[in-house]
Short mmCIF file of C-alpha atoms and ligand atoms in Angstrom, two decimals:
data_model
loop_
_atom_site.label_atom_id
_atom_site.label_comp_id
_atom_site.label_asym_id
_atom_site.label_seq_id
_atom_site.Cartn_x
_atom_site.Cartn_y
_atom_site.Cartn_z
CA UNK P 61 2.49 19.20 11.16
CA UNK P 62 0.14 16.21 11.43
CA UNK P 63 0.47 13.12 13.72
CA UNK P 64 0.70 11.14 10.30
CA UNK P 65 1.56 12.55 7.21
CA UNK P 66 -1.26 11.23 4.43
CA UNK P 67 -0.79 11.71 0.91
CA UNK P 68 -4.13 10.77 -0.87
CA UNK P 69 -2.80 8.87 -4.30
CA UNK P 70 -5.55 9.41 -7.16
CA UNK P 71 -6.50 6.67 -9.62
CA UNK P 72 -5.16 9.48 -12.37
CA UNK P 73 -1.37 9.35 -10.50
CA UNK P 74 -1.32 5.73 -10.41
CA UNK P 75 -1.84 5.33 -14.19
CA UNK P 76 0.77 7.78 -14.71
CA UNK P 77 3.72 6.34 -12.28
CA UNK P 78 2.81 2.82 -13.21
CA UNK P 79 3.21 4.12 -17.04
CA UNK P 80 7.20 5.79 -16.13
CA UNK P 81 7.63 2.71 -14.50
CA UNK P 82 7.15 0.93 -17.66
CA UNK P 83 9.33 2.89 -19.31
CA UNK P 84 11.84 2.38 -16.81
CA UNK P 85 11.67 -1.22 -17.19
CA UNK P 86 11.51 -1.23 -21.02
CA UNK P 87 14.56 0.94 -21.25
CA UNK P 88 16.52 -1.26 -19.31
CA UNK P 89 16.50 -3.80 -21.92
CA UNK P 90 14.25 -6.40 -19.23
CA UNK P 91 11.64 -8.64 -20.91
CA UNK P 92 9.90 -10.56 -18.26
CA UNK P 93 8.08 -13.54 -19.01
CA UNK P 94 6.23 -12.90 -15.95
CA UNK P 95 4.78 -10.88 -13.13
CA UNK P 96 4.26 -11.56 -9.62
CA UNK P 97 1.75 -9.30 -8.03
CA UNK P 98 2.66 -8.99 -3.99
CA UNK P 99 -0.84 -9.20 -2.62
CA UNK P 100 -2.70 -6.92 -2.22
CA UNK P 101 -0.61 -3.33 -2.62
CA UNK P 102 1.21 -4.76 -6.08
CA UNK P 103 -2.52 -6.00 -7.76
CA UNK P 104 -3.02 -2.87 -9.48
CA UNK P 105 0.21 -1.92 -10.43
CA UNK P 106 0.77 -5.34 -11.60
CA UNK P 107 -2.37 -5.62 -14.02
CA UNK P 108 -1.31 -1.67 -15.45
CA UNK P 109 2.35 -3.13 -15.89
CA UNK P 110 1.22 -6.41 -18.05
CA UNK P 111 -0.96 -4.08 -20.01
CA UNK P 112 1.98 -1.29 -20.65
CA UNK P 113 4.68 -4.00 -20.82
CA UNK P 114 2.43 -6.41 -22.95
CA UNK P 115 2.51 -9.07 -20.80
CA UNK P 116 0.47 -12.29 -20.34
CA UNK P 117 1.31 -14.22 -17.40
CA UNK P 118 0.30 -12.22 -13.97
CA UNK P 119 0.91 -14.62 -10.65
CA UNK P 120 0.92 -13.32 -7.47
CA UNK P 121 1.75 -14.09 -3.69
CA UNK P 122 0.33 -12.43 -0.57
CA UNK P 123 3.13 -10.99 1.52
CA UNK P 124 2.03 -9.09 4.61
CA UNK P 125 3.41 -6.77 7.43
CA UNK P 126 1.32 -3.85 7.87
CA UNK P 127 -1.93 -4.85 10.02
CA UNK P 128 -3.51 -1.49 10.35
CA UNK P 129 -2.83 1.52 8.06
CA UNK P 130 0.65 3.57 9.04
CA UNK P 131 1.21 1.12 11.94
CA UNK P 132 3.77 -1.25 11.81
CA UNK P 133 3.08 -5.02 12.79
CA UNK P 134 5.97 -7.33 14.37
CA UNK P 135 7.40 -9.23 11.10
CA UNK P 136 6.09 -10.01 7.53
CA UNK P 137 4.22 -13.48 6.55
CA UNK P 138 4.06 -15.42 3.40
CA UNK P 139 0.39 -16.07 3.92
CA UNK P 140 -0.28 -18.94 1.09
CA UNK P 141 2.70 -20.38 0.54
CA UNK P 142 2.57 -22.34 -3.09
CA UNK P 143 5.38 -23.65 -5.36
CA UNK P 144 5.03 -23.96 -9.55
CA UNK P 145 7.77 -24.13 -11.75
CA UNK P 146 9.46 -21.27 -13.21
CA UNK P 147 12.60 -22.92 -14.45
CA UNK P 148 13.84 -21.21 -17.06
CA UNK P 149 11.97 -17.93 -16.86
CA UNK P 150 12.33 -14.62 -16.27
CA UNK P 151 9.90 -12.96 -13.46
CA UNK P 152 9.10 -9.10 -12.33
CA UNK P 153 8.06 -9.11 -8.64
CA UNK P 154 5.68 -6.12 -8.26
CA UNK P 155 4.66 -3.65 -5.74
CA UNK P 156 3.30 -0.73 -4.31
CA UNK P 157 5.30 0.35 -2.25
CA UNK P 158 8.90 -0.67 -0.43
CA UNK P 159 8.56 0.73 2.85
CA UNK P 160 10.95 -1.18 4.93
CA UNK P 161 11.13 -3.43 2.58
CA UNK P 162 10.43 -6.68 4.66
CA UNK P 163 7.58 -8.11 2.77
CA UNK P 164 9.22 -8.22 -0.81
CA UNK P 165 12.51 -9.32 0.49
CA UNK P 166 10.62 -12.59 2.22
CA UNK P 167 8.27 -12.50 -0.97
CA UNK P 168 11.51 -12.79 -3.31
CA UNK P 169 13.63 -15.12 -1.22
CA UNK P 170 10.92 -17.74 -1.24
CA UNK P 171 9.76 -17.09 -5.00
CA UNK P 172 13.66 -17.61 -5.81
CA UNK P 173 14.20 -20.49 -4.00
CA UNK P 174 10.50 -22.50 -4.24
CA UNK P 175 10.12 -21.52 -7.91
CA UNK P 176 13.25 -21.25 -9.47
CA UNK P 177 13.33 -18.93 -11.95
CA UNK P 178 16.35 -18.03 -13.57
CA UNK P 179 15.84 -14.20 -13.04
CA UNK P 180 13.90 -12.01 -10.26
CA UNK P 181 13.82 -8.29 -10.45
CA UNK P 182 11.65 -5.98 -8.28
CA UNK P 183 9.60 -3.13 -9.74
CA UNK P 184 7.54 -0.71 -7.58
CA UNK P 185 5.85 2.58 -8.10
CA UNK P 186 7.43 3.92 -4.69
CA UNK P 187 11.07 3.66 -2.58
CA UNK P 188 11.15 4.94 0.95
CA UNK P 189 14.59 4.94 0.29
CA UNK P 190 15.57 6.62 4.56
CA UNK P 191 14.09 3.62 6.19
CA UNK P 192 14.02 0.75 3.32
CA UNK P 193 16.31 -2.46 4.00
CA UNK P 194 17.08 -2.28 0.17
CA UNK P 195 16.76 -0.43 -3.30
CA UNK P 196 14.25 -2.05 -5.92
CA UNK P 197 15.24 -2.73 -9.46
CA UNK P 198 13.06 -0.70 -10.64
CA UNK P 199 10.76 2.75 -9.12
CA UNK P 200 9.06 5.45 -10.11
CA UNK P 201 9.45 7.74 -7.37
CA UNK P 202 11.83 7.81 -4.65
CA UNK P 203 10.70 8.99 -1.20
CA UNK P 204 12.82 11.31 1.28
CA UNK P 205 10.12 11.42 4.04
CA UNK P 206 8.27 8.98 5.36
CA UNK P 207 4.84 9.50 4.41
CA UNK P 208 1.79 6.95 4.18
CA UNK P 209 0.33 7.08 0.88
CA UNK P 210 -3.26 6.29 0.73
CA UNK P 211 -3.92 4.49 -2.72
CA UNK P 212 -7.45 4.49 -4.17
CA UNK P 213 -7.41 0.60 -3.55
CA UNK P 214 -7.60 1.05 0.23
CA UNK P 215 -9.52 4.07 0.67
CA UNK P 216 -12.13 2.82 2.58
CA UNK P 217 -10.38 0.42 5.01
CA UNK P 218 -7.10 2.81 5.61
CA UNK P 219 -9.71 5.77 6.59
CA UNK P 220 -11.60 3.36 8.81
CA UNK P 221 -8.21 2.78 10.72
CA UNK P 222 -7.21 6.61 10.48
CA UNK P 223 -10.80 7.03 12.35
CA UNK P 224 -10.72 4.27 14.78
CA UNK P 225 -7.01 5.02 15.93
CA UNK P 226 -7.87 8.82 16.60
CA UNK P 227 -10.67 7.17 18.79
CA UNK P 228 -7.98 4.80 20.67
CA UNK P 229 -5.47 7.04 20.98
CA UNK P 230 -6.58 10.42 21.12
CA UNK P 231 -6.94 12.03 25.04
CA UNK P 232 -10.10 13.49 23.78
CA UNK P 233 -11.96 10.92 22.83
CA UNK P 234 -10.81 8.25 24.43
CA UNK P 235 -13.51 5.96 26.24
CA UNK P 236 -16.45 8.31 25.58
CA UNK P 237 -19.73 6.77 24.14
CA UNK P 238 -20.27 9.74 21.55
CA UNK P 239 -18.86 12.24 20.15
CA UNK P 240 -19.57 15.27 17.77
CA UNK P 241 -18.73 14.93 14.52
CA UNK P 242 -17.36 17.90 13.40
CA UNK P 243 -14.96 17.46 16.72
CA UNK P 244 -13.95 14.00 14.89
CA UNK P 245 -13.29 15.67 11.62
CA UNK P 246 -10.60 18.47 13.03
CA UNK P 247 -8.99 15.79 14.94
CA UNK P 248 -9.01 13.80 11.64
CA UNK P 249 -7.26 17.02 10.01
CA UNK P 250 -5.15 17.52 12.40
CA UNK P 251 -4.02 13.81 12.84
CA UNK P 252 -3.45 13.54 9.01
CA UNK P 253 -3.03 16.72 7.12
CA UNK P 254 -6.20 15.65 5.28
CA UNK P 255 -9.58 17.11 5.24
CA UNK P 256 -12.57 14.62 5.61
CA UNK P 257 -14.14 16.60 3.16
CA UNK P 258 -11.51 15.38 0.31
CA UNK P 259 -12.78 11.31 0.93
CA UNK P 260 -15.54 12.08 -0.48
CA UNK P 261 -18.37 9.52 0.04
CA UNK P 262 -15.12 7.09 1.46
CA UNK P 263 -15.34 9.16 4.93
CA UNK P 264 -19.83 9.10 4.99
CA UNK P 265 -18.91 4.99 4.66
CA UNK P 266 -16.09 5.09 7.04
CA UNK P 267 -17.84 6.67 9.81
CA UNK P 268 -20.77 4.24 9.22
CA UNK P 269 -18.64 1.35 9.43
CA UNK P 270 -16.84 2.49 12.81
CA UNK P 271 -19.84 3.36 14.35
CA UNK P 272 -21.19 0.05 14.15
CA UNK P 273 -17.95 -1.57 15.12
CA UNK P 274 -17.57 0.23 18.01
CA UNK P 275 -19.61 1.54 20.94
CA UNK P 276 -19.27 5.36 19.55
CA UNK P 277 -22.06 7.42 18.34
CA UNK P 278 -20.92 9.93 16.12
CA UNK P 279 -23.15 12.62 16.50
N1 LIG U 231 2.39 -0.05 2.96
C1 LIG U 231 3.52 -0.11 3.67
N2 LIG U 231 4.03 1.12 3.87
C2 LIG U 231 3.19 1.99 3.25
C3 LIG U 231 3.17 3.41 3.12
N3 LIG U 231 4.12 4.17 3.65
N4 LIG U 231 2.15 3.96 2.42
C4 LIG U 231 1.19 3.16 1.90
N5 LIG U 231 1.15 1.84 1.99
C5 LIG U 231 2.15 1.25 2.67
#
């Protein structure tokens, strides 16, 4: 079992659950006069949704938590908070993910109460539903074990943070000034249940980038 359990999303999936979510969301009778994208894990899911829902009006708000991929920072942030009037509308909040959920609950509250719409509802492609502090309107796919998915749209950074925390907190690497590489990729395996191989050119550019972050020659 790996350290982290990684489950690389392909562009192909995320077409295809942001399409059942549609359908989810048509079937329910909802029209939405508007999305709000939670920046940046709802962009792209957002964008599919206004193109499967035929919708015009895409917003969005940048709600954060998660510093560093599949680590957990102290408490979520509105980071620009802006009002605009929404009276008498309808809105679809949307996301990636809800993990714990803390981001889109403070991204609703204040949408609810700075823009007043007269309807909110939540769509997402994914539901942790074990660790999540609520259950979205709307999902695609409901999760029983905590896994980090790694979506297309932050391949490069998440596998620059999957590298540089093996290098932090790994007893064998820890505060040396270079290492082999293929030692770096079976840690990276067996950290992640992924091989490097699979990243493509992602892990060539991920390695360059650490390198010249940190001290470390990867050799
Ligand atoms: N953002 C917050 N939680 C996440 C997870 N489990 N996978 C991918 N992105 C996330």
């Amino acid at each position: 079992m790996p350290r982290v359990p990684v489950k690389l999303v392909s562009w192909d999936e995320i077409v295809e659950w942001s399409w059942g979510l549609a359908k989810k969301i048509m079937e329910s009778g909802y029209k939405p006069d508007a999305i709000v994208a939670v920046a940046r894990g709802g962009y792209v899911p957002a964008r599919l949704l206004c193109d499967f829902l035929d919708i015009n009006d895409l917003l969005s708000i940048q709600s954060q938590h998660w510093v560093e991929a599949a680590k957990a920072a102290e408490r979520a942030i509105l980071k620009y908070p802006y009002k605009v009037d929404m009276k008498g509308k309808r809105l679809l909040i949307v996301d990636d993910i809800v993990d714990t959920g803390e981001t889109l609950l403070l991204a609703r509250d204040y949408i609810k109460k700075a823009w007043e719409p007269d309807e909110v509802r939540i769509a997402v492609l994914q539901w942790i539903s074990p660790v999540a502090k609520f259950k979205p309107d709307y999902y695609h796919i409901e999760v029983k074990d905590w896994t980090w998915f790694q979506y297309p749209w932050t391949r490069l950074e998440d596998t620059q943070q999957f590298i540089q925390r093996i290098l932090r907190e790994d007893e064998r690497f820890k505060g040396k000034k270079e290492i082999a590489r293929s030692d770096l990729e079976n840690a990276f395996e067996e950290w992640y249940g992924i091989r490097p191989e699979e990243l493509g050119w992602y892990w060539e550019e991920a390695l360059r980038r650490v390198s010249g972050k940190t001290n470390v020659k990867i050799v």
